[in-house]
Each structure stands twice: as C-alpha cells, then as structure tokens.
CSV table of C-alpha atoms and ligand atoms in Angstrom, one decimal:
chain,number,residue,atom,x,y,z
A,6,MET,CA,67.9,64.8,132.2
A,7,THR,CA,64.5,66.3,130.7
A,8,ASP,CA,61.4,64.4,130.4
A,9,HIS,CA,60.7,64.4,126.2
A,10,ASP,CA,57.5,63.4,124.6
A,11,VAL,CA,57.1,60.6,122.4
A,12,GLU,CA,54.9,61.2,119.3
A,13,ILE,CA,53.3,58.3,117.7
A,14,TYR,CA,52.5,58.3,114.3
A,15,GLU,CA,50.2,55.2,112.7
A,16,SER,CA,51.7,54.1,109.5
A,17,ARG,CA,49.6,53.7,106.2
A,18,GLU,CA,49.2,51.3,103.7
A,19,ALA,CA,50.2,51.8,100.5
A,20,GLN,CA,50.6,49.8,97.0
A,21,VAL,CA,54.2,49.9,95.4
A,22,GLY,CA,53.7,48.0,92.2
A,23,GLU,CA,52.8,44.8,93.3
A,24,LEU,CA,53.7,45.2,96.8
A,25,ARG,CA,52.0,46.2,99.6
A,26,VAL,CA,54.2,48.6,102.1
A,27,ARG,CA,53.2,50.1,105.1
A,28,ARG,CA,53.9,54.0,104.9
A,29,ALA,CA,55.7,55.7,108.1
A,30,LEU,CA,56.3,59.0,106.1
A,31,PRO,CA,55.5,61.1,104.9
A,32,THR,CA,52.1,60.6,107.2
A,33,ARG,CA,50.0,63.2,108.6
A,34,GLY,CA,51.2,65.4,111.4
A,35,ARG,CA,54.4,64.7,109.9
A,36,ARG,CA,56.1,65.3,106.9
A,37,THR,CA,59.8,64.8,107.5
A,38,VAL,CA,62.7,64.2,110.0
A,39,GLY,CA,66.0,65.7,109.1
A,40,ALA,CA,65.9,65.3,105.5
A,41,TRP,CA,64.1,62.0,105.4
A,42,CYS,CA,61.3,62.6,103.9
A,43,PHE,CA,59.8,59.1,103.1
A,44,VAL,CA,59.8,55.7,104.8
A,45,ASP,CA,58.4,52.3,103.4
A,46,HIS,CA,58.4,49.4,105.4
A,47,MET,CA,58.1,46.4,103.4
A,48,GLY,CA,57.3,42.8,104.8
A,49,PRO,CA,58.4,40.8,106.4
A,50,MET,CA,56.5,38.3,103.7
A,51,SER,CA,57.3,35.0,101.8
A,52,LEU,CA,57.7,34.9,98.3
A,53,THR,CA,56.5,32.5,96.1
A,54,PRO,CA,56.9,31.6,92.4
A,55,ASP,CA,53.3,33.0,92.0
A,56,ARG,CA,54.0,36.2,94.4
A,57,SER,CA,57.3,38.5,93.1
A,58,ILE,CA,57.5,41.8,93.7
A,59,ASP,CA,59.2,43.8,90.9
A,60,VAL,CA,59.1,47.2,90.7
A,61,ALA,CA,58.9,48.4,86.7
A,62,PRO,CA,61.2,51.1,86.1
A,63,HIS,CA,60.3,54.6,86.7
A,64,PRO,CA,62.0,58.0,87.5
A,65,HIS,CA,63.3,60.1,90.4
A,66,MET,CA,64.4,63.6,91.5
A,67,GLY,CA,65.4,65.4,93.9
A,68,LEU,CA,66.0,62.7,96.5
A,69,GLN,CA,68.2,60.0,97.6
A,70,THR,CA,66.9,56.6,97.9
A,71,VAL,CA,68.2,54.1,100.5
A,72,THR,CA,67.5,50.7,99.8
A,73,TRP,CA,67.8,48.1,103.0
A,74,LEU,CA,66.7,44.8,103.2
A,75,PHE,CA,66.8,42.5,106.6
A,76,ALA,CA,65.9,39.3,104.4
A,77,GLY,CA,65.8,38.9,100.7
A,78,GLU,CA,67.4,40.4,97.9
A,79,PHE,CA,66.6,42.8,95.2
A,80,LEU,CA,68.3,43.6,91.8
A,81,HIS,CA,68.6,47.0,91.0
A,82,ARG,CA,69.0,48.7,87.6
A,83,ASP,CA,69.0,52.3,86.5
A,84,SER,CA,70.0,54.7,83.9
A,85,LEU,CA,73.2,55.4,84.9
A,86,GLY,CA,73.9,51.8,83.6
A,87,SER,CA,74.3,50.2,87.4
A,88,GLU,CA,73.2,46.4,87.6
A,89,GLN,CA,73.6,45.7,91.3
A,90,LEU,CA,72.2,42.6,93.6
A,91,ILE,CA,71.6,43.7,97.2
A,92,ARG,CA,71.2,41.4,100.0
A,93,ALA,CA,70.6,42.1,103.5
A,94,GLY,CA,72.9,44.2,105.4
A,95,GLN,CA,74.0,45.7,102.1
A,96,LEU,CA,73.3,49.5,100.8
A,97,ASN,CA,72.2,50.7,97.8
A,98,LEU,CA,72.2,54.3,97.7
A,99,MET,CA,71.2,56.3,94.6
A,100,THR,CA,71.3,59.9,94.4
A,101,SER,CA,68.6,61.2,91.6
A,102,GLY,CA,70.0,64.9,91.6
A,103,HIS,CA,67.7,66.5,88.5
A,104,GLY,CA,66.9,63.0,87.1
A,105,VAL,CA,67.6,59.1,87.1
A,106,ALA,CA,65.1,56.3,86.5
A,107,HIS,CA,65.9,53.0,88.2
A,108,SER,CA,63.9,49.7,88.5
A,109,GLU,CA,64.1,47.3,91.6
A,110,GLU,CA,63.3,43.5,90.5
A,111,ASN,CA,63.2,40.2,92.5
A,112,PRO,CA,65.7,38.0,90.7
A,113,GLY,CA,65.2,34.6,90.0
A,114,LEU,CA,64.9,33.7,93.5
A,115,ARG,CA,61.1,34.1,93.4
A,116,SER,CA,60.9,32.3,96.7
A,117,GLY,CA,62.0,32.6,100.3
A,118,GLU,CA,61.4,35.5,103.1
A,119,MET,CA,61.5,39.3,101.9
A,120,HIS,CA,62.0,42.2,104.9
A,121,GLY,CA,63.4,45.5,104.4
A,122,MET,CA,62.8,49.2,104.2
A,123,GLN,CA,63.3,52.1,101.7
A,124,LEU,CA,63.8,55.2,102.8
A,125,TRP,CA,63.9,58.8,101.0
A,126,VAL,CA,66.2,61.1,101.6
A,127,ALA,CA,65.6,65.1,100.0
A,128,GLN,CA,68.1,66.7,98.7
A,129,PRO,CA,69.2,70.0,99.5
A,130,SER,CA,69.2,73.1,97.2
A,131,THR,CA,73.1,73.0,96.5
A,132,THR,CA,72.8,69.2,95.1
A,133,ARG,CA,69.2,68.5,93.8
A,134,ASP,CA,69.9,69.9,90.6
A,135,GLY,CA,73.3,68.3,90.2
A,136,GLY,CA,74.0,64.9,88.7
A,137,ALA,CA,72.8,61.6,89.0
A,138,GLU,CA,75.3,58.9,91.4
A,139,PHE,CA,74.5,55.1,92.8
A,140,GLU,CA,77.0,54.0,95.6
A,141,HIS,CA,76.5,49.9,96.5
A,142,PHE,CA,78.4,49.0,99.9
A,143,ASP,CA,78.6,45.1,100.5
A,144,THR,CA,79.2,45.5,104.2
A,145,MET,CA,78.7,48.8,106.2
A,146,PRO,CA,79.8,49.5,109.7
A,147,THR,CA,78.3,48.2,112.7
A,148,ILE,CA,78.6,48.4,116.5
A,149,GLU,CA,78.4,45.6,119.2
A,150,THR,CA,77.8,46.6,123.1
A,151,SER,CA,75.8,44.1,125.1
A,152,ASN,CA,72.5,44.4,124.4
A,153,LEU,CA,73.2,46.0,121.0
A,154,SER,CA,74.0,45.6,117.4
A,155,ALA,CA,73.7,48.7,115.5
A,156,THR,CA,74.9,48.7,111.7
A,157,VAL,CA,75.1,52.4,110.2
A,158,LEU,CA,73.5,53.2,107.0
A,159,VAL,CA,74.0,56.8,106.3
A,160,GLY,CA,75.9,59.3,108.6
A,161,SER,CA,77.7,59.1,111.9
A,162,PHE,CA,76.2,56.8,115.1
A,163,ALA,CA,78.6,55.9,118.6
A,164,GLU,CA,81.7,57.7,116.8
A,165,THR,CA,81.1,55.1,113.5
A,166,SER,CA,80.7,56.6,110.3
A,167,SER,CA,79.1,54.9,107.3
A,168,PRO,CA,80.8,55.5,103.9
A,169,ALA,CA,78.0,56.4,102.2
A,170,ARG,CA,77.2,59.8,100.5
A,171,ARG,CA,74.9,62.7,102.5
A,172,ASP,CA,74.4,65.8,101.1
A,173,SER,CA,73.3,66.8,104.6
A,174,ALA,CA,73.7,66.4,108.6
A,175,LEU,CA,71.5,62.8,108.8
A,176,VAL,CA,72.0,59.5,110.1
A,177,GLY,CA,70.3,55.9,109.4
A,178,VAL,CA,71.2,52.9,112.0
A,179,GLU,CA,69.6,49.5,111.9
A,180,LEU,CA,69.4,48.9,115.4
A,181,ASN,CA,69.3,45.2,116.8
A,182,LEU,CA,68.2,44.9,120.7
A,183,HIS,CA,68.8,41.9,122.1
A,184,GLY,CA,66.6,42.6,125.3
A,185,GLY,CA,67.4,44.5,128.1
A,186,PRO,CA,68.0,48.2,128.3
A,187,VAL,CA,70.2,50.3,126.1
A,188,THR,CA,71.2,53.9,126.1
A,189,VAL,CA,72.5,55.7,122.6
A,190,ALA,CA,74.1,59.1,122.4
A,191,LEU,CA,72.1,61.6,120.0
A,192,GLU,CA,72.6,64.7,118.6
A,193,PRO,CA,70.7,68.1,120.6
A,194,ASN,CA,70.7,69.6,117.3
A,195,CYS,CA,68.5,67.2,115.4
A,196,GLU,CA,65.6,65.3,115.6
A,197,TYR,CA,65.1,61.9,115.6
A,198,ALA,CA,62.4,59.0,114.9
A,199,LEU,CA,62.2,55.1,115.4
A,200,ILE,CA,60.8,52.6,113.0
A,201,VAL,CA,60.2,49.4,114.3
A,202,ALA,CA,60.7,46.7,112.3
A,203,ASN,CA,60.1,43.6,114.3
A,204,GLY,CA,59.6,43.2,118.2
A,205,SER,CA,58.6,45.9,120.4
A,206,VAL,CA,60.6,48.8,122.0
A,207,LEU,CA,60.2,51.1,124.7
A,208,VAL,CA,61.0,54.3,124.4
A,209,ASP,CA,60.3,56.6,127.5
A,210,GLY,CA,57.4,54.5,128.6
A,211,THR,CA,55.9,54.3,125.3
A,212,VAL,CA,55.5,51.1,123.6
A,213,VAL,CA,56.4,51.1,119.6
A,214,GLN,CA,55.7,48.3,117.4
A,215,PRO,CA,55.4,47.8,113.6
A,216,GLY,CA,53.2,50.2,111.6
A,217,ALA,CA,54.2,53.1,113.8
A,218,LEU,CA,56.8,55.9,113.4
A,219,ALA,CA,58.1,57.3,117.2
A,220,TYR,CA,59.3,60.8,116.6
A,221,LEU,CA,61.2,61.5,119.0
A,222,GLY,CA,61.7,65.3,118.6
A,223,ALA,CA,65.2,67.0,119.1
A,224,GLY,CA,67.2,68.7,122.1
A,225,ARG,CA,68.4,65.0,123.7
A,226,ASP,CA,71.5,64.0,124.0
A,227,GLU,CA,70.6,60.7,124.6
A,228,CYS,CA,67.4,57.9,124.2
A,229,ARG,CA,67.0,55.1,126.3
A,230,PHE,CA,65.4,51.7,124.5
A,231,ASP,CA,64.1,48.6,126.5
A,232,SER,CA,63.1,45.8,124.9
A,233,ASN,CA,61.9,42.2,126.5
A,234,ALA,CA,62.8,39.9,123.4
A,235,PRO,CA,64.9,40.5,120.5
A,236,SER,CA,63.5,43.1,118.3
A,237,ARG,CA,64.8,45.6,115.1
A,238,ALA,CA,64.9,49.0,114.3
A,239,MET,CA,65.9,51.5,112.1
A,240,LEU,CA,66.5,55.2,113.6
A,241,ILE,CA,66.0,58.1,111.6
A,242,GLY,CA,67.6,62.0,112.7
A,243,GLY,CA,68.8,65.0,111.3
A,244,VAL,CA,69.0,68.5,111.4
A,245,PRO,CA,65.7,69.7,110.7
A,246,PHE,CA,65.3,70.0,107.3
A,247,ASP,CA,64.3,73.9,106.7
A,248,GLU,CA,63.5,74.0,102.9
A,249,ARG,CA,59.7,73.3,102.1
A,250,LEU,CA,59.0,70.3,99.8
A,251,PHE,CA,56.5,69.9,97.4
A,252,MET,CA,56.5,65.9,96.5
A,253,TRP,CA,54.4,64.1,94.4
A,254,TRP,CA,54.4,60.7,92.9
A,255,ASN,CA,58.2,60.0,92.9
A,256,PHE,CA,60.0,63.6,93.0
A,257,VAL,CA,60.8,65.7,95.6
A,258,ALA,CA,60.7,69.4,94.4
A,259,ARG,CA,60.0,72.8,95.5
A,260,SER,CA,57.0,73.6,93.4
A,261,GLN,CA,54.3,72.2,91.4
A,262,ASP,CA,55.6,73.6,88.2
A,263,GLU,CA,59.1,71.5,88.7
A,264,ILE,CA,56.4,68.6,89.1
A,265,SER,CA,54.9,69.2,86.3
A,266,ASP,CA,58.4,69.3,84.2
A,267,ALA,CA,59.3,66.4,85.3
A,268,TRP,CA,56.1,64.4,84.3
A,269,ARG,CA,56.1,65.7,80.9
A,270,ALA,CA,60.1,64.8,80.3
A,271,TRP,CA,59.3,61.4,81.6
A,272,ALA,CA,55.6,60.8,80.1
A,273,ALA,CA,58.0,62.2,76.5
A,274,GLY,CA,60.6,59.6,77.3
A,275,ASP,CA,62.8,62.7,78.0
A,276,ASP,CA,67.1,62.0,77.9
A,277,ARG,CA,66.5,63.6,81.7
A,278,PHE,CA,65.8,60.3,83.0
A,279,GLY,CA,67.2,58.2,80.1
A,280,ARG,CA,66.6,54.6,79.8
A,281,VAL,CA,66.7,51.3,81.9
A,282,ALA,CA,67.8,48.1,80.7
A,283,SER,CA,65.3,46.1,82.4
A,284,PRO,CA,62.8,43.4,81.0
A,285,PHE,CA,59.7,45.7,82.7
A,286,ALA,CA,58.1,47.7,80.7
A,287,ARG,CA,58.3,51.6,82.1
A,288,ILE,CA,55.5,52.9,84.6
A,289,GLU,CA,53.4,55.3,83.3
A,290,VAL,CA,51.6,57.5,85.2
A,291,SER,CA,48.9,60.2,84.7
A,292,PRO,CA,49.5,63.6,85.2
A,293,PRO,CA,49.0,65.7,88.2
A,294,PRO,CA,46.0,66.4,89.4
A,295,TRP,CA,46.7,70.4,88.3
A,296,LEU,CA,47.5,69.7,85.2
A,297,MET,CA,44.2,66.5,84.3
A,298,ALA,CA,42.1,69.5,83.4
A,299,LEU,CA,44.5,70.3,80.4
A,300,HIS,CA,44.4,67.1,78.9
B,1,MN,MN1,62.6,54.2,93.2
C-alpha cells in the first residue's frame, strides 16, 4: 500500500430557488470527479408551512440529475410528462441529453426534516445530444458489513450494481458508517471523492466533515474510513472525464455558443425544453454575460 494524499476543498454556500445549499462541486481547483460535475448538499433543515423549498421549472442539457434524499420528500415533474414522488432511499435520475425541463416541489408535506443531495453527471459526447429520459427506483441495492451499510445509487461497488442508467464509468454510493474502521475496495483507474452529510469521517488521518469535499485521487485499490460515531457520506468516483466542460446556469456544454443557443431556446419557450405541468411559473434567467452587451 502506498500513502495517498487527501485534498480538502471547502464547499461554498449557494442559493437554489428558496433553498440555501452547500455546493461541494464544482469548486475552486476541482471541477469534476469522474463525470460528476456538480454536488449540492441541502439541509438537514426543518420545513414548516412558512418555509417550503420548491424549485420551479427550469431547463437542463448535457447532464444527468441524480436526486437523493436522506430525509423528506420531493415531487419531480418534467417535460416528458413524468410526475414522481421521491422519498429517502429512492433514486430519481433524469437524463437531459439535448434538452429537458423539470421542477422539484415540496409536496403538501411542508413540514418535517429535509436532507439530501443533488448531483449532476456530465454526459459524454456519445449521448449528450441524444434524447431525454427519466428513471425512478423505489429501492436500491444495499450492502451490509459489520461497520458499514452502503447503498449503490449508480455504477458498481463491492460487487453490487445499481440498475440506474450510466453513460460513462462512474459510481455513486451512500456510505453509512456505524463507527469503527471500514475498508472499501476501489478501482485504481478511477478517481474518488467523499462528501460527508453528517457526522465525521477519518480518511488517511484527515478528518472530513460536512461542508467539504475530500478528494481521494486515483490509483487506490482500497481506502480505509474510520468514524467515532454513526456518520453518513456520499462516495463518488469515476474514470477521469477527458472532455473539457463549459458550464453555465443549468447547462453543461462544450462551448459558449452551445450555451447561447440553449439560453435563447429556453427564453423563447422553444419546444427543445418542452413544458412542465407545474403550478409554479418557469424560472427566467438573464442572458449569459457574453450575450449581455447584445441585449
Ligand atoms: Mn434541475
């Protein structure tokens, strides 16, 4: 075994609709982990009748959204006609391809705990201009060992595979560490990162807590985690993504021109992104900065 460095990247606070989140990716110095290009950690927070967190209809392209809750629920609606309630332990995976729109609404419930993550996966050039798709899974495969319960969202981990679509070699796993050491097998050709949702995880002598992304790098065939108390984290990984991404707002592209086209199509209410049957008005956004001078 060789020693590996763990790089810590602090998350930054961001606003998504009415929701304050910790954005763990992209961050200064770290844009992707495999094809994972975006991680928002929301909550834990208490919702009340006065405080709901609906995210109104908005477009995506060139990415997959992975919605994963530890507590609470959301109603997903999209321009494919999907209407799907998601609860803790269930997976919503939306593939945008050339274009899709969706809303995420906090249904009727409006009180109680909300805690989760939304992650984006950059689609490779082979699928990013293709069709949109939505998948929901009520239950996901889990792994139990003495000190660990794990749930495989995407890809394969510990010889357990998720049924969810994936367009590149990547993995996403919720780790519930019960306390004590845990060693997990990793793929040396993949890079990995850990985002702690609650508690605290020790990785190679480095303490990782909520509000940071711990980048584990590539070249490991295993990694040892330790915790003093029950702790929950998301482990993401994949083969380093070799296509240069251009990201703006809710779009993942390869150039400014692609972003400009997508923004114009959304602003015009074009069929490219379709319509979402939501009670909320669609989100309008100012043009990207390089178009501002033209408006
Ligand atoms: Mn979205």
